[in-house]
């Protein structure tokens, strides 16, 4: 039943379902793809799965607030994509190519949110995308490992620039937190 939901991710009826149901369907699909080679092979042979997961991962433009549950659905769709691209036999680039732009967009959104600073995005009603970005990175790592030519395609997606920004901003944020902690200890 979960796999049947996965095969209809890109259909209009699925898109019109409540956010909580879309989220649960992504969770079920991610678990199924992670646990069953048969389900993974079947899903890779159906382009609708790739198209549907990519659509669920596509962030709103910029850092605009989104409807509740969208961020969690994005994280679970990225997790499902990671499970889809992981395992033996390795997935082909042809079967996972459609995921690359959406996965790169998830990381790019996380970099944009980090650029805003920790309080700014929360004030605007934007949820942290760190979990979705981490799942997207796992998925891209599995795609790169499994297919010839995938690394160059991942680099062409703008991923490397976004990853460098995320790493730089995370390091900067950790340094700021460390300074704040040291200041609070010295003042007490």
Short mmCIF file of N, CA, C and O in Angstrom, two decimals, residues 8 79 84 163-165:
data_model
loop_
_atom_site.label_atom_id
_atom_site.label_comp_id
_atom_site.label_asym_id
_atom_site.label_seq_id
_atom_site.Cartn_x
_atom_site.Cartn_y
_atom_site.Cartn_z
N UNK A 8 2.04 7.39 -6.94
CA UNK A 8 1.14 8.46 -7.32
C UNK A 8 1.54 9.80 -6.71
O UNK A 8 0.74 10.71 -6.62
N UNK A 79 14.74 12.12 2.31
CA UNK A 79 15.12 10.84 2.91
C UNK A 79 14.70 9.70 1.98
O UNK A 79 15.46 8.75 1.76
N UNK A 84 16.18 5.70 -2.05
CA UNK A 84 16.01 5.26 -3.43
C UNK A 84 17.36 5.13 -4.13
O UNK A 84 17.58 4.19 -4.89
N UNK A 163 27.14 24.02 -0.85
CA UNK A 163 27.75 23.27 0.26
C UNK A 163 28.86 24.07 0.93
O UNK A 163 28.96 24.08 2.16
N UNK A 164 29.66 24.75 0.14
CA UNK A 164 30.72 25.58 0.71
C UNK A 164 30.12 26.69 1.57
O UNK A 164 30.58 26.95 2.68
N UNK A 165 29.05 27.32 1.08
CA UNK A 165 28.37 28.36 1.87
C UNK A 165 27.81 27.80 3.17
O UNK A 165 27.94 28.40 4.23
#
